[in-house]
mmCIF file with all atom_site columns, C-alpha atoms in Angstrom:
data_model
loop_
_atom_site.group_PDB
_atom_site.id
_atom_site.type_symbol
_atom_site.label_atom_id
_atom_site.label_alt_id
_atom_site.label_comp_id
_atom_site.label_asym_id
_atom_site.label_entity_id
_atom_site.label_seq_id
_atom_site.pdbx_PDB_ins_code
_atom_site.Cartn_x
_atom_site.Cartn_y
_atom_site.Cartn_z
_atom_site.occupancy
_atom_site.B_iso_or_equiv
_atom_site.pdbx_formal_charge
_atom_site.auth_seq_id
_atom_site.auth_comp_id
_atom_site.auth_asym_id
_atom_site.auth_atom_id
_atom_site.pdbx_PDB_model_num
ATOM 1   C CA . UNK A 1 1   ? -97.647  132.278 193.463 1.00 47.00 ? 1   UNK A CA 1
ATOM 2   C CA . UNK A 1 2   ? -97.974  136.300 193.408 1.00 49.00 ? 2   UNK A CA 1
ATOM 3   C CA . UNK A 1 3   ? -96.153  138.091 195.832 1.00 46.00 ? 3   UNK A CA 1
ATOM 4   C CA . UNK A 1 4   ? -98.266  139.905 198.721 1.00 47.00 ? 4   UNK A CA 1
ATOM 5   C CA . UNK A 1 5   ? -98.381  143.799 198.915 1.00 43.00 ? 5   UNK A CA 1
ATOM 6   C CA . UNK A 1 6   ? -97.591  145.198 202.477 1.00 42.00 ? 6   UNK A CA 1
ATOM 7   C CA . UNK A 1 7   ? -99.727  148.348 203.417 1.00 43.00 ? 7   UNK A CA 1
ATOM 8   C CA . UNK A 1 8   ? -100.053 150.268 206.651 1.00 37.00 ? 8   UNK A CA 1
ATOM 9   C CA . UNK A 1 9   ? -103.873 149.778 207.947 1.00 39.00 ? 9   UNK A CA 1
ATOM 10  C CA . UNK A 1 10  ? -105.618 153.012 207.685 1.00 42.00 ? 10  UNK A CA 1
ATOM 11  C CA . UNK A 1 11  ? -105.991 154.888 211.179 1.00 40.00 ? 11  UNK A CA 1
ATOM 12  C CA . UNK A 1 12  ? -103.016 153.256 212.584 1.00 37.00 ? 12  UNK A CA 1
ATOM 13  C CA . UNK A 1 13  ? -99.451  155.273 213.001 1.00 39.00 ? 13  UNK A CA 1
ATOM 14  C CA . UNK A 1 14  ? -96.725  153.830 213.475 1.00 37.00 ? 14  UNK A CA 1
ATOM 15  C CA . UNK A 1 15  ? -94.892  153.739 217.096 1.00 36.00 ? 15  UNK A CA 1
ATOM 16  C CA . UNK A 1 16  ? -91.610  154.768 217.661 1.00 37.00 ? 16  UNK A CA 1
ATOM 17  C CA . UNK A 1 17  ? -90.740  155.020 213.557 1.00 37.00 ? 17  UNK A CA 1
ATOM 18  C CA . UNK A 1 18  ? -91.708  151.198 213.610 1.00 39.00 ? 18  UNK A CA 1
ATOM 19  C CA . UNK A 1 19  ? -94.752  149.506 211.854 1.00 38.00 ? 19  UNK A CA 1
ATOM 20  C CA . UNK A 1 20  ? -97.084  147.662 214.371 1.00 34.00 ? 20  UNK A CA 1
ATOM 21  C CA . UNK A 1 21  ? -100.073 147.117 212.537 1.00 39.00 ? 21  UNK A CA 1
ATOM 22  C CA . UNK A 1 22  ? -99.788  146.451 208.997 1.00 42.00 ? 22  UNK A CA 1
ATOM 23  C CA . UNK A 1 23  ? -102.086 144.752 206.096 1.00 43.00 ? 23  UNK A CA 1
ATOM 24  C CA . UNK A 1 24  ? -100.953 142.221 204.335 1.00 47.00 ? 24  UNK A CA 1
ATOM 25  C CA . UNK A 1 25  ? -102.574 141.469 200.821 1.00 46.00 ? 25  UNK A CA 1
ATOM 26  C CA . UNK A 1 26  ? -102.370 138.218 198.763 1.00 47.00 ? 26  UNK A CA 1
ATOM 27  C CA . UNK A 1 27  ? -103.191 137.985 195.223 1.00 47.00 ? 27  UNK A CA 1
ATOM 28  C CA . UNK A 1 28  ? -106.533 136.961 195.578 1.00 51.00 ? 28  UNK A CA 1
ATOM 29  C CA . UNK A 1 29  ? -107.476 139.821 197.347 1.00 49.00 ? 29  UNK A CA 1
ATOM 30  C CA . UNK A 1 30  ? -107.685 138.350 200.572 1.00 54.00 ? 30  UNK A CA 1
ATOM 31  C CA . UNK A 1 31  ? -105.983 139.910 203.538 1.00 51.00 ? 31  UNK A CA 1
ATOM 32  C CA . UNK A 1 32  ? -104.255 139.370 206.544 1.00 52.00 ? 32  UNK A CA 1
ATOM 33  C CA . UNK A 1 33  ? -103.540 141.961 209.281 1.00 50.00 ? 33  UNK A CA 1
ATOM 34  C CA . UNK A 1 34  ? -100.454 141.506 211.673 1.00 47.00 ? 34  UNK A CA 1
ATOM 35  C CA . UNK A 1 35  ? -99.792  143.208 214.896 1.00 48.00 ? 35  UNK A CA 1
ATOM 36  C CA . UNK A 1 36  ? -96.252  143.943 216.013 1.00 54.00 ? 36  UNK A CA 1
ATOM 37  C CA . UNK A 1 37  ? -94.736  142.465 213.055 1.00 58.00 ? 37  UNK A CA 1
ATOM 38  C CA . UNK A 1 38  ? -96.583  138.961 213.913 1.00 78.00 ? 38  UNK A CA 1
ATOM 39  C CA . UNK A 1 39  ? -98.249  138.079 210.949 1.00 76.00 ? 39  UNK A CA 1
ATOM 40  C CA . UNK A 1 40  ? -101.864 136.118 211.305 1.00 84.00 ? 40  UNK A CA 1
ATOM 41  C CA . UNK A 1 41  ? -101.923 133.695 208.097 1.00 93.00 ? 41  UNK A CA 1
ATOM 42  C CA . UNK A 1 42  ? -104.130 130.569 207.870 1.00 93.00 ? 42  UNK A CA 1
ATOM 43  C CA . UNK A 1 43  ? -102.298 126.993 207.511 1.00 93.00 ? 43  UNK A CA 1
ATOM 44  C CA . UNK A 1 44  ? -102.549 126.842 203.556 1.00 95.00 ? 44  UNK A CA 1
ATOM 45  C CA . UNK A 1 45  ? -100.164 130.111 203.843 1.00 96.00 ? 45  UNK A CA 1
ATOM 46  C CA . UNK A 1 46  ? -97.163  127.891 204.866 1.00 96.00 ? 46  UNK A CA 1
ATOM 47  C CA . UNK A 1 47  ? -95.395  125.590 201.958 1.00 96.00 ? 47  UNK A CA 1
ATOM 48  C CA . UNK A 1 48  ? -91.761  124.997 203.864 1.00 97.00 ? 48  UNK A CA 1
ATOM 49  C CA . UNK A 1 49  ? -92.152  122.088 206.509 1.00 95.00 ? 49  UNK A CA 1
ATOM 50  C CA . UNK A 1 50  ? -88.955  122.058 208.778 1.00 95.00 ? 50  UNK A CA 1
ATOM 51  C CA . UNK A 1 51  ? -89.123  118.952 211.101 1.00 93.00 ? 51  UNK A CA 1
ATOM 52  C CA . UNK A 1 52  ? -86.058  119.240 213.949 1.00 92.00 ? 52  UNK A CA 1
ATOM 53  C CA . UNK A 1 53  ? -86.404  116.578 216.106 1.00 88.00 ? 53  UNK A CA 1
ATOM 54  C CA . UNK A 1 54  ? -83.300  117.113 218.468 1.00 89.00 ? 54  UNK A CA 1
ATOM 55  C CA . UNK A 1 55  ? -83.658  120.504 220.785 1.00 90.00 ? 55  UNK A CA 1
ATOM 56  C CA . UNK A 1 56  ? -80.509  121.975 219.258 1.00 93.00 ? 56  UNK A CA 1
ATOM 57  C CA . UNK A 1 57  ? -81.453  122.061 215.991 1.00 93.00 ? 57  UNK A CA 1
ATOM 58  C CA . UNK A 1 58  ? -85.014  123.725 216.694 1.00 94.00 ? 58  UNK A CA 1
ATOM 59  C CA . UNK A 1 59  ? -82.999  126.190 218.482 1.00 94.00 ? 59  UNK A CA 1
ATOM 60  C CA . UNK A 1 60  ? -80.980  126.998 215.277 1.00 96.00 ? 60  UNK A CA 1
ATOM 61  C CA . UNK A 1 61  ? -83.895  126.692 212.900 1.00 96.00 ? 61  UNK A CA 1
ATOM 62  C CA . UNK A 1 62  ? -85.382  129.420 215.163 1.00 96.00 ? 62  UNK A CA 1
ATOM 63  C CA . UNK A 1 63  ? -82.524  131.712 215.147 1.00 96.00 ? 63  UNK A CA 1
ATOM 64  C CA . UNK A 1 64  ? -82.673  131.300 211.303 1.00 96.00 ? 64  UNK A CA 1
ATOM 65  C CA . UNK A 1 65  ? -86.200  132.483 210.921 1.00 95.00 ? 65  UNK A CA 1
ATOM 66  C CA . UNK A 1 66  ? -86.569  136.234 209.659 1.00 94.00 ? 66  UNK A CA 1
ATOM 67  C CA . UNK A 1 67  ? -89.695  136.820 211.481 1.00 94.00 ? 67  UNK A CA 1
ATOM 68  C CA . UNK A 1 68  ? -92.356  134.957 213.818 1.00 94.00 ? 68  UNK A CA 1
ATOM 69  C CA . UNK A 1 69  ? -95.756  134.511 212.709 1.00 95.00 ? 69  UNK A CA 1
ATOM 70  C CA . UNK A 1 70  ? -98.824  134.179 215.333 1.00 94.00 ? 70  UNK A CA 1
ATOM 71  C CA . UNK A 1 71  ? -99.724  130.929 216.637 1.00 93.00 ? 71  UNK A CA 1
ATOM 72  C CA . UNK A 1 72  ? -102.931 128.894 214.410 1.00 94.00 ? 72  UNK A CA 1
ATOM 73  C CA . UNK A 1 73  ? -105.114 126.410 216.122 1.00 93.00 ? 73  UNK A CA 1
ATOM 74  C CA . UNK A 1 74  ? -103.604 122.723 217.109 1.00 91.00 ? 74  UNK A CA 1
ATOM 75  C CA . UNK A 1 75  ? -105.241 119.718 217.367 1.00 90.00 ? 75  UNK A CA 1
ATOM 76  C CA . UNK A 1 76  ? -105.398 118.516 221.536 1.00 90.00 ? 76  UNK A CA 1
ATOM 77  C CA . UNK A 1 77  ? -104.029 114.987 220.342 1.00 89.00 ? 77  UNK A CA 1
ATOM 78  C CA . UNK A 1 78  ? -100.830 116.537 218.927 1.00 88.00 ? 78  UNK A CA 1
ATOM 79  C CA . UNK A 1 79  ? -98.041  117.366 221.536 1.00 88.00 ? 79  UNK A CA 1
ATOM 80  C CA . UNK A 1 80  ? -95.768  118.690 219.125 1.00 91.00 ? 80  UNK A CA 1
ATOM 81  C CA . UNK A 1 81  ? -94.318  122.432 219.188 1.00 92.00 ? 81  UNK A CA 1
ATOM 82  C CA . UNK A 1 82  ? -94.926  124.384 216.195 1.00 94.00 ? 82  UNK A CA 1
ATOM 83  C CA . UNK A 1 83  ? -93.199  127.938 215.938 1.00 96.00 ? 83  UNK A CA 1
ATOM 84  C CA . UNK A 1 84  ? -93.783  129.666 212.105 1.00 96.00 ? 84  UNK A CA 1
ATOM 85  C CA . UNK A 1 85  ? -92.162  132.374 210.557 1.00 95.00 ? 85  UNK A CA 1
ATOM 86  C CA . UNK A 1 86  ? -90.798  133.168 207.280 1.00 95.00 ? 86  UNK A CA 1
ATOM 87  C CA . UNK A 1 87  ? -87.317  132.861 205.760 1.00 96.00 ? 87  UNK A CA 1
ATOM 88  C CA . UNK A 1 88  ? -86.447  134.951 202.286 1.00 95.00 ? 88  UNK A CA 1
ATOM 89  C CA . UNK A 1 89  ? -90.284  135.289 201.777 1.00 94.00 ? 89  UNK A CA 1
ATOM 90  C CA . UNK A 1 90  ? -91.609  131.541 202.198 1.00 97.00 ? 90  UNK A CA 1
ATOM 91  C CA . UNK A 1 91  ? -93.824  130.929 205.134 1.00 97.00 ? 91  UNK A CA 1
ATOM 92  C CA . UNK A 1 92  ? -92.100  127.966 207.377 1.00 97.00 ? 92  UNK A CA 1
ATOM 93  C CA . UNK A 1 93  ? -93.376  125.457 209.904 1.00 96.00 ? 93  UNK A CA 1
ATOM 94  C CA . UNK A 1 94  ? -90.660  124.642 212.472 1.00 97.00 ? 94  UNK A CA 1
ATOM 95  C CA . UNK A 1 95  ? -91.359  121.647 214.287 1.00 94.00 ? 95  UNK A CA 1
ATOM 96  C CA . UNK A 1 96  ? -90.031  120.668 217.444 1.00 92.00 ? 96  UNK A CA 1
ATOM 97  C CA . UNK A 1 97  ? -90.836  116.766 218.789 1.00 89.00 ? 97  UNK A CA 1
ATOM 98  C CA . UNK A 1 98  ? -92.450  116.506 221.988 1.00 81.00 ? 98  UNK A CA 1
ATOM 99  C CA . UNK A 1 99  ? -90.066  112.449 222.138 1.00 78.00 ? 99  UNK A CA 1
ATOM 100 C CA . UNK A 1 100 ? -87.477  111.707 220.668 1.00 73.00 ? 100 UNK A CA 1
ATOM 101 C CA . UNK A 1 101 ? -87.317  109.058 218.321 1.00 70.00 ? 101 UNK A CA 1
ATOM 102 C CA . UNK A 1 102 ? -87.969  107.624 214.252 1.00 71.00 ? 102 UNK A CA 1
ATOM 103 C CA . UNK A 1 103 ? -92.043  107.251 215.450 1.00 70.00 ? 103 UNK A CA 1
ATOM 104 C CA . UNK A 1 104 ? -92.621  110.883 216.528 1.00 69.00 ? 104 UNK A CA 1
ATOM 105 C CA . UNK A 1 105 ? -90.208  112.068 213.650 1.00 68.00 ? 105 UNK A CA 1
ATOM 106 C CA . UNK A 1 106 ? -92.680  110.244 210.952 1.00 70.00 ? 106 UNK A CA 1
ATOM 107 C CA . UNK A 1 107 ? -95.505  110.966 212.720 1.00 71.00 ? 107 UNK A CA 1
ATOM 108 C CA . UNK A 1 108 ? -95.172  114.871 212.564 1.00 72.00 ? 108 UNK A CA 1
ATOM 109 C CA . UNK A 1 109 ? -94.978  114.283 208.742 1.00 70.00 ? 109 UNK A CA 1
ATOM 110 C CA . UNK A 1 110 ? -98.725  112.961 208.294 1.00 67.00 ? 110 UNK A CA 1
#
């Protein structure tokens, strides 16, 4: 997979010495803009699945990540939290179980 070139959007400065808006390009050509350093990427962006189904361990995955990425669309049916980010360059899913439990954990899998 190539790497993705970051470039400031055109007409935007930067606020306080730190970027807000940036562009992110992938090697197809296709972009992605992000607003203060939130990336917007689409669900095939993310390869690293990270399934925590106790509360403490979300809270450390989360602590781990390097940066937050926005939010994407979720299905009504699924009561899961989902927080993404990116650690050393890969896009990661962190998933937090709304029960515990073996069902939910297998379930968030599928």
């Amino acid at each position: 997979m190539p790497k993705r070139k970051l470039e400031y959007e055109e007409n935007h400065e930067p606020a306080s010495g730190d970027p807000k808006n940036r562009y992110v390009e992938g090697g197809n050509g296709q972009g992605s803009t992000t607003r203060g350093y939130r990336r917007i990427l689409t669900h095939d962006d993310y390869t690293v699945g990270w399934i925590c189904p106790l509360e403490v361990e979300q809270i450390a995955a989360l602590e781990m990540l390097d940066e937050e990425h926005e939010r994407l669309p979720q299905s009504f049916t699924d009561h899961n939290v989902y927080t993404l980010g990116s650690i050393a360059g890969h896009n990661v899913v962190v998933a937090g179980l709304h029960q515990p439990g073996n069902n939910p954990a297998a379930t968030v899998v599928t």
